[in-house]
Amino acid sequence: MSGLPSPFPGFRLAPLAPAVLLSLLMLAMPAAPQSTVAPGASPSGSSASRPKTASQTKTAKKKPAKRKPAHRMSRAARVARTARIKKAFVASKELQPMAQQLDTMRTPQAYAGVAAYARSHTGEAAAAAYLALGHAYLLDKRYAEAESALAQARHDDGELADYADFLAAQASHEAGDDPAAETILHGFADRYSESVFVDRTPELEANVLLAMSKLTAARQVVAAAEGTDAADRPGFQLVEGELEQALGLQQAAETTFKQLLIGQPLSPEAQTARARLTQMGAEATLTVADLRSLGDAFYNAGRYVEASEQYRVLALEPGLDAYTRNGFTVSEAACQLKLKRLTATEARALPDTADENGARRLDLLMELARGRDDTAGQKQIVSEMETRFPRSPWLADALFSSGNMYLLKRDYATAIQYYSDLAARFPGDKNAAAAHWRAGWLSYRMGLYADAARLFDEQIRLYPGATETVSALYWRGRLYETQDHNPSLAAANYRTILRVYQHYFYAQLARQRLAALGAAPSAPEPQLDRIQPLPEPQLVDNFPEDSPHLAKARLLANAGLNEYVAQEIKADPNSSSWSALAEAQIYSSYGETYRAVRALKRALPNAASASIPSIPLDYWRILFPHAWWDTIQAESARNNLNPYLVASLIRQESEFDPSAISYANAYGLMQLLPSVGRKMAHEEGIASFQTFQLLDPAMNIRLGTRYLRQMLDRFGGVEEYALPAYNAGDNRVAEWQAAGPYSGIDEFVESIPFTQTRDYVQAILRNEETYKAIDDFARAHGGAATAASR
């Protein structure tokens, strides 16, 4: 790292390239594994590990058992506290739109509006406004102004006093006024035992005391927090190590920094710990296995630049056995492939060994051959892998990738060969169920109905819980109808779909097929009984009247402190059955529909399998919102569209986020490209159209519905053609149509070769029906048809 001492001779951490150094200053990306490094590809190399140092051999610090929660308020105290917070909420309600605008935009006008409100109000309303200002100044790193505003917020010791105190201490510390920060923080947990900041206060106070060189006091703060949830935070662990270093406890500091680095490698604090270890010359305390774990963590998180640097330097370390060194070399090459920097010459130069490193080398060469459309080279490499490495997981990856290659080339026979080989050799592989399904589906497309029936039956038997099994159930039912002439077995499959996958795309098709079959009875089929719906969630749509945390979360929205809403709700120990709805309703209250949708999607990932009555209607209303419903209805009517179709498309495109801008530069609710927006605006007679206008919901819906109408007209009004055209382009849809013939529109949809587009089409068609089902249920139970009409 630039500016740090030279690494310890003979054993060093990866030097950091400028791009990597910049990344250390940013928040860590969420771990989203894309490909796990297989065993042996970059092995632990335990035989090459250095002898353990004293700091390694000492027992890891023992943490006492987790402390019991602080004493809870009595019910009478909770009721009284909740009543006071609700009163503060009412008093500051008019602040909410201004505070929300300030949190979102932080323009001079937004600051001025909230400041004017604060000056013209008193009590809780003024305190909330000053808190909103202080929070915004803190985000903008205007620390002196933050201190001033938060001092005003703290003046009356109101219902958000813990927020005012903690944020004020944070602002004072950042401004270098640590004595002021310590004055606020001292005794914080005693004053606010129920605060969400109790677990964050020890690390901030320890940092403040450390900056003031009050090491004994800082040590007392750290010791008091051991065994609490605060001690699990990476920030706490970092300041603990820095305190130990300041106290001259070098071995303890090394151990703490190492535990943080290895235990939470993707956190920004871990990277600071890494820098501290380098400064201390303590690299020898890290084994090859430790450093390999860092490279693997970066790789699995998609941070390929950092992983590449780590593997590259490790491969140069002295004393490694050949297997370990080759593993690091091949892993570094895999990073370069992900970064699109690896050349065939470089891949061929990798060690050609008879182990997992050699298998991975061939997998990299196969991917490069696929990338340049070298079918002869790809086939030769896979054949070599099957001969030399018949049980390697890298062969499984190569087989799946090869199947996908020939699927896109419409060489279905070759794709079936690779998919079937994968499913037979590696039935437990992460891609086995998908490969097995694709072999069956492509057999169906080729008219090999006996093979398809066998593969569909195997899919249902072997992978009853796989995502693809609903498709196998439907298409096996179609074969029962068309090839076996057995309507009873077909009906059994269709009814299983309706029982288990109530709101899936294939549930719609199953209902249509059952209607066509009439009163056909279902034949008993034991293997279908193994397919069971997921347990229905236990949810409530009412909230406790005596929850201070819920009342406080609503008050936070008035002050624009949105980032703390979910944390505040979850601080209620009894919130598990209602926290997601409460959080979503708060977001909806100030117009952030997309945040509400995402909150409930996270809480209810399997809603598509649940019946409408099994989930309270308020949840469905947020999962399938009617935001901008008047505009949607008006523009749908003007373009002869079903408003449920438009709402479903918006839900899929942007989750109702009007400010969404995609990686492909698509804008707004209906995700229109600027070129499409300009064309539609011209046709609408809108003069001087500018791209930013696509972020206006009314304009976006106006132009988006016009474009959707044109796609429908282009394809004869068939939604199953118009939707993929909207997503992937009308030229591609024309190509896919030409790849037929198809026995029906269901076959066309399943044959869309782009997984993202196929899922997109199925989701919109599914959601269109779900919107209608929700409204039908509401009408049948005496409710309004839409949330907008209530």
PDB file of C-alpha atoms in Angstrom, residues 112-276:
ATOM      1  CA  ALA A 112     -33.712  26.561   3.603  1.00  0.00           C
ATOM      2  CA  GLY A 113     -37.187  25.048   3.748  1.00  0.00           C
ATOM      3  CA  VAL A 114     -36.436  22.842   6.759  1.00  0.00           C
ATOM      4  CA  ALA A 115     -34.522  25.653   8.503  1.00  0.00           C
ATOM      5  CA  ALA A 116     -37.507  27.992   8.090  1.00  0.00           C
ATOM      6  CA  TYR A 117     -39.800  25.324   9.532  1.00  0.00           C
ATOM      7  CA  ALA A 118     -37.468  24.845  12.515  1.00  0.00           C
ATOM      8  CA  ARG A 119     -37.368  28.574  13.291  1.00  0.00           C
ATOM      9  CA  SER A 120     -41.150  28.913  13.085  1.00  0.00           C
ATOM     10  CA  HIS A 121     -41.944  26.000  15.403  1.00  0.00           C
ATOM     11  CA  THR A 122     -41.222  25.024  18.965  1.00  0.00           C
ATOM     12  CA  GLY A 123     -41.017  21.855  21.004  1.00  0.00           C
ATOM     13  CA  GLU A 124     -41.007  18.487  19.287  1.00  0.00           C
ATOM     14  CA  ALA A 125     -41.682  19.937  15.833  1.00  0.00           C
ATOM     15  CA  ALA A 126     -38.644  22.211  16.048  1.00  0.00           C
ATOM     16  CA  ALA A 127     -36.493  19.438  17.517  1.00  0.00           C
ATOM     17  CA  ALA A 128     -37.387  17.102  14.631  1.00  0.00           C
ATOM     18  CA  ALA A 129     -36.553  19.806  12.097  1.00  0.00           C
ATOM     19  CA  TYR A 130     -33.185  20.594  13.667  1.00  0.00           C
ATOM     20  CA  LEU A 131     -32.462  16.865  13.794  1.00  0.00           C
ATOM     21  CA  ALA A 132     -33.263  16.630  10.070  1.00  0.00           C
ATOM     22  CA  LEU A 133     -30.861  19.502   9.379  1.00  0.00           C
ATOM     23  CA  GLY A 134     -28.112  18.040  11.549  1.00  0.00           C
ATOM     24  CA  HIS A 135     -28.423  14.625   9.916  1.00  0.00           C
ATOM     25  CA  ALA A 136     -28.242  16.171   6.444  1.00  0.00           C
ATOM     26  CA  TYR A 137     -25.224  18.326   7.343  1.00  0.00           C
ATOM     27  CA  LEU A 138     -23.509  15.245   8.761  1.00  0.00           C
ATOM     28  CA  LEU A 139     -24.102  13.345   5.506  1.00  0.00           C
ATOM     29  CA  ASP A 140     -22.642  16.296   3.610  1.00  0.00           C
ATOM     30  CA  LYS A 141     -19.612  16.379   5.961  1.00  0.00           C
ATOM     31  CA  ARG A 142     -20.484  19.912   7.070  1.00  0.00           C
ATOM     32  CA  TYR A 143     -19.623  19.049  10.651  1.00  0.00           C
ATOM     33  CA  ALA A 144     -19.666  22.482  12.278  1.00  0.00           C
ATOM     34  CA  GLU A 145     -23.146  23.169  10.913  1.00  0.00           C
ATOM     35  CA  ALA A 146     -24.234  19.685  11.966  1.00  0.00           C
ATOM     36  CA  GLU A 147     -23.042  20.372  15.532  1.00  0.00           C
ATOM     37  CA  SER A 148     -24.983  23.631  15.640  1.00  0.00           C
ATOM     38  CA  ALA A 149     -28.231  22.139  14.328  1.00  0.00           C
ATOM     39  CA  LEU A 150     -28.006  19.071  16.553  1.00  0.00           C
ATOM     40  CA  ALA A 151     -27.334  21.250  19.590  1.00  0.00           C
ATOM     41  CA  GLN A 152     -30.693  22.895  18.874  1.00  0.00           C
ATOM     42  CA  ALA A 153     -32.304  19.476  18.483  1.00  0.00           C
ATOM     43  CA  ARG A 154     -30.874  18.395  21.866  1.00  0.00           C
ATOM     44  CA  HIS A 155     -32.100  21.501  23.626  1.00  0.00           C
ATOM     45  CA  ASP A 156     -35.485  20.203  24.734  1.00  0.00           C
ATOM     46  CA  ASP A 157     -34.556  16.561  25.403  1.00  0.00           C
ATOM     47  CA  GLY A 158     -37.398  15.385  23.156  1.00  0.00           C
ATOM     48  CA  GLU A 159     -38.502  11.964  21.985  1.00  0.00           C
ATOM     49  CA  LEU A 160     -35.631  11.697  19.476  1.00  0.00           C
ATOM     50  CA  ALA A 161     -33.031  12.815  22.016  1.00  0.00           C
ATOM     51  CA  ASP A 162     -30.944   9.663  21.621  1.00  0.00           C
ATOM     52  CA  TYR A 163     -30.644  10.346  17.880  1.00  0.00           C
ATOM     53  CA  ALA A 164     -29.753  13.976  18.506  1.00  0.00           C
ATOM     54  CA  ASP A 165     -27.117  12.987  21.070  1.00  0.00           C
ATOM     55  CA  PHE A 166     -25.500  10.224  19.069  1.00  0.00           C
ATOM     56  CA  LEU A 167     -25.393  12.184  15.807  1.00  0.00           C
ATOM     57  CA  ALA A 168     -24.102  15.258  17.645  1.00  0.00           C
ATOM     58  CA  ALA A 169     -21.299  13.195  19.180  1.00  0.00           C
ATOM     59  CA  GLN A 170     -20.493  11.811  15.751  1.00  0.00           C
ATOM     60  CA  ALA A 171     -20.379  15.317  14.261  1.00  0.00           C
ATOM     61  CA  SER A 172     -18.167  16.613  17.096  1.00  0.00           C
ATOM     62  CA  HIS A 173     -15.751  13.704  16.691  1.00  0.00           C
ATOM     63  CA  GLU A 174     -15.517  14.242  12.930  1.00  0.00           C
ATOM     64  CA  ALA A 175     -14.971  17.949  13.513  1.00  0.00           C
ATOM     65  CA  GLY A 176     -12.114  17.183  15.938  1.00  0.00           C
ATOM     66  CA  ASP A 177     -14.022  18.392  18.981  1.00  0.00           C
ATOM     67  CA  ASP A 178     -13.583  15.176  20.960  1.00  0.00           C
ATOM     68  CA  PRO A 179     -14.114  16.652  24.440  1.00  0.00           C
ATOM     69  CA  ALA A 180     -17.592  17.746  23.358  1.00  0.00           C
ATOM     70  CA  ALA A 181     -18.247  14.316  21.883  1.00  0.00           C
ATOM     71  CA  GLU A 182     -17.161  12.563  25.102  1.00  0.00           C
ATOM     72  CA  THR A 183     -19.380  14.816  27.194  1.00  0.00           C
ATOM     73  CA  ILE A 184     -22.361  13.649  25.139  1.00  0.00           C
ATOM     74  CA  LEU A 185     -21.412   9.974  24.967  1.00  0.00           C
ATOM     75  CA  HIS A 186     -20.536   9.435  28.615  1.00  0.00           C
ATOM     76  CA  GLY A 187     -23.427   7.550  30.208  1.00  0.00           C
ATOM     77  CA  PHE A 188     -25.329   7.259  26.906  1.00  0.00           C
ATOM     78  CA  ALA A 189     -26.465   3.664  27.553  1.00  0.00           C
ATOM     79  CA  ASP A 190     -27.753   4.615  30.988  1.00  0.00           C
ATOM     80  CA  ARG A 191     -29.747   7.519  29.622  1.00  0.00           C
ATOM     81  CA  TYR A 192     -31.093   5.628  26.598  1.00  0.00           C
ATOM     82  CA  SER A 193     -31.098   1.943  27.459  1.00  0.00           C
ATOM     83  CA  GLU A 194     -33.612   1.148  24.713  1.00  0.00           C
ATOM     84  CA  SER A 195     -31.827   3.114  21.973  1.00  0.00           C
ATOM     85  CA  VAL A 196     -30.743   1.479  18.729  1.00  0.00           C
ATOM     86  CA  PHE A 197     -27.413   3.259  19.217  1.00  0.00           C
ATOM     87  CA  VAL A 198     -26.475   1.379  22.386  1.00  0.00           C
ATOM     88  CA  ASP A 199     -24.462  -1.144  20.361  1.00  0.00           C
ATOM     89  CA  ARG A 200     -22.757   1.579  18.337  1.00  0.00           C
ATOM     90  CA  THR A 201     -21.850   3.884  21.192  1.00  0.00           C
ATOM     91  CA  PRO A 202     -18.889   1.904  22.624  1.00  0.00           C
ATOM     92  CA  GLU A 203     -16.882   2.010  19.392  1.00  0.00           C
ATOM     93  CA  LEU A 204     -17.572   5.731  18.900  1.00  0.00           C
ATOM     94  CA  GLU A 205     -16.735   6.564  22.518  1.00  0.00           C
ATOM     95  CA  ALA A 206     -13.590   4.428  22.395  1.00  0.00           C
ATOM     96  CA  ASN A 207     -12.497   6.257  19.226  1.00  0.00           C
ATOM     97  CA  VAL A 208     -13.170   9.595  20.886  1.00  0.00           C
ATOM     98  CA  LEU A 209     -11.170   8.678  23.998  1.00  0.00           C
ATOM     99  CA  LEU A 210      -8.381   7.238  21.886  1.00  0.00           C
ATOM    100  CA  ALA A 211      -8.176  10.512  19.956  1.00  0.00           C
ATOM    101  CA  MET A 212      -7.932  12.322  23.297  1.00  0.00           C
ATOM    102  CA  SER A 213      -5.151   9.918  24.427  1.00  0.00           C
ATOM    103  CA  LYS A 214      -7.309   8.797  27.351  1.00  0.00           C
ATOM    104  CA  LEU A 215      -6.229   5.204  26.968  1.00  0.00           C
ATOM    105  CA  THR A 216      -7.310   3.945  30.367  1.00  0.00           C
ATOM    106  CA  ALA A 217     -10.820   5.319  29.916  1.00  0.00           C
ATOM    107  CA  ALA A 218     -10.987   3.897  26.403  1.00  0.00           C
ATOM    108  CA  ARG A 219      -9.908   0.510  27.716  1.00  0.00           C
ATOM    109  CA  GLN A 220     -12.684   0.613  30.298  1.00  0.00           C
ATOM    110  CA  VAL A 221     -15.267   1.358  27.597  1.00  0.00           C
ATOM    111  CA  VAL A 222     -14.036  -1.549  25.472  1.00  0.00           C
ATOM    112  CA  ALA A 223     -13.916  -3.947  28.422  1.00  0.00           C
ATOM    113  CA  ALA A 224     -17.446  -3.016  29.454  1.00  0.00           C
ATOM    114  CA  ALA A 225     -18.746  -3.842  25.974  1.00  0.00           C
ATOM    115  CA  GLU A 226     -17.109  -7.265  25.731  1.00  0.00           C
ATOM    116  CA  GLY A 227     -19.754  -9.970  25.529  1.00  0.00           C
ATOM    117  CA  THR A 228     -22.410  -7.664  24.099  1.00  0.00           C
ATOM    118  CA  ASP A 229     -23.622  -7.327  20.522  1.00  0.00           C
ATOM    119  CA  ALA A 230     -21.470  -4.202  20.271  1.00  0.00           C
ATOM    120  CA  ALA A 231     -18.335  -6.389  20.325  1.00  0.00           C
ATOM    121  CA  ASP A 232     -19.412  -8.158  17.119  1.00  0.00           C
ATOM    122  CA  ARG A 233     -19.298  -4.967  15.082  1.00  0.00           C
ATOM    123  CA  PRO A 234     -16.221  -4.619  12.851  1.00  0.00           C
ATOM    124  CA  GLY A 235     -15.856  -0.990  13.932  1.00  0.00           C
ATOM    125  CA  PHE A 236     -15.605  -2.060  17.555  1.00  0.00           C
ATOM    126  CA  GLN A 237     -13.023  -4.723  16.725  1.00  0.00           C
ATOM    127  CA  LEU A 238     -10.970  -2.178  14.818  1.00  0.00           C
ATOM    128  CA  VAL A 239     -10.866   0.350  17.624  1.00  0.00           C
ATOM    129  CA  GLU A 240     -10.111  -2.466  20.067  1.00  0.00           C
ATOM    130  CA  GLY A 241      -7.026  -3.374  18.032  1.00  0.00           C
ATOM    131  CA  GLU A 242      -5.970   0.267  17.703  1.00  0.00           C
ATOM    132  CA  LEU A 243      -6.321   0.734  21.453  1.00  0.00           C
ATOM    133  CA  GLU A 244      -4.206  -2.363  22.119  1.00  0.00           C
ATOM    134  CA  GLN A 245      -1.595  -1.001  19.717  1.00  0.00           C
ATOM    135  CA  ALA A 246      -1.598   2.378  21.481  1.00  0.00           C
ATOM    136  CA  LEU A 247      -1.160   0.599  24.821  1.00  0.00           C
ATOM    137  CA  GLY A 248       1.875  -1.248  23.472  1.00  0.00           C
ATOM    138  CA  LEU A 249       0.112  -4.628  23.490  1.00  0.00           C
ATOM    139  CA  GLN A 250       1.496  -5.592  20.115  1.00  0.00           C
ATOM    140  CA  GLN A 251       0.652  -9.287  20.148  1.00  0.00           C
ATOM    141  CA  ALA A 252      -2.911  -8.614  21.299  1.00  0.00           C
ATOM    142  CA  ALA A 253      -3.293  -5.964  18.605  1.00  0.00           C
ATOM    143  CA  GLU A 254      -1.969  -8.326  15.938  1.00  0.00           C
ATOM    144  CA  THR A 255      -4.449 -10.984  17.008  1.00  0.00           C
ATOM    145  CA  THR A 256      -7.367  -8.543  16.995  1.00  0.00           C
ATOM    146  CA  PHE A 257      -6.488  -7.092  13.591  1.00  0.00           C
ATOM    147  CA  LYS A 258      -6.008 -10.573  12.167  1.00  0.00           C
ATOM    148  CA  GLN A 259      -9.334 -11.818  13.512  1.00  0.00           C
ATOM    149  CA  LEU A 260     -11.083  -8.815  11.989  1.00  0.00           C
ATOM    150  CA  LEU A 261      -9.320  -9.226   8.643  1.00  0.00           C
ATOM    151  CA  ILE A 262     -10.035 -12.933   8.330  1.00  0.00           C
ATOM    152  CA  GLY A 263     -13.444 -12.925  10.005  1.00  0.00           C
ATOM    153  CA  GLN A 264     -14.998  -9.968   8.131  1.00  0.00           C
ATOM    154  CA  PRO A 265     -12.755  -9.543   5.086  1.00  0.00           C
ATOM    155  CA  LEU A 266     -15.222  -7.556   2.985  1.00  0.00           C
ATOM    156  CA  SER A 267     -15.782  -4.804   5.527  1.00  0.00           C
ATOM    157  CA  PRO A 268     -13.965  -1.482   5.107  1.00  0.00           C
ATOM    158  CA  GLU A 269     -12.694  -1.870   8.690  1.00  0.00           C
ATOM    159  CA  ALA A 270     -10.969  -5.115   7.669  1.00  0.00           C
ATOM    160  CA  GLN A 271      -8.974  -3.241   5.069  1.00  0.00           C
ATOM    161  CA  THR A 272      -7.857  -0.743   7.698  1.00  0.00           C
ATOM    162  CA  ALA A 273      -6.847  -3.684   9.889  1.00  0.00           C
ATOM    163  CA  ARG A 274      -4.822  -5.004   6.961  1.00  0.00           C
ATOM    164  CA  ALA A 275      -3.010  -1.691   6.684  1.00  0.00           C
ATOM    165  CA  ARG A 276      -2.290  -1.739  10.422  1.00  0.00           C
TER     166      ARG A 276
END
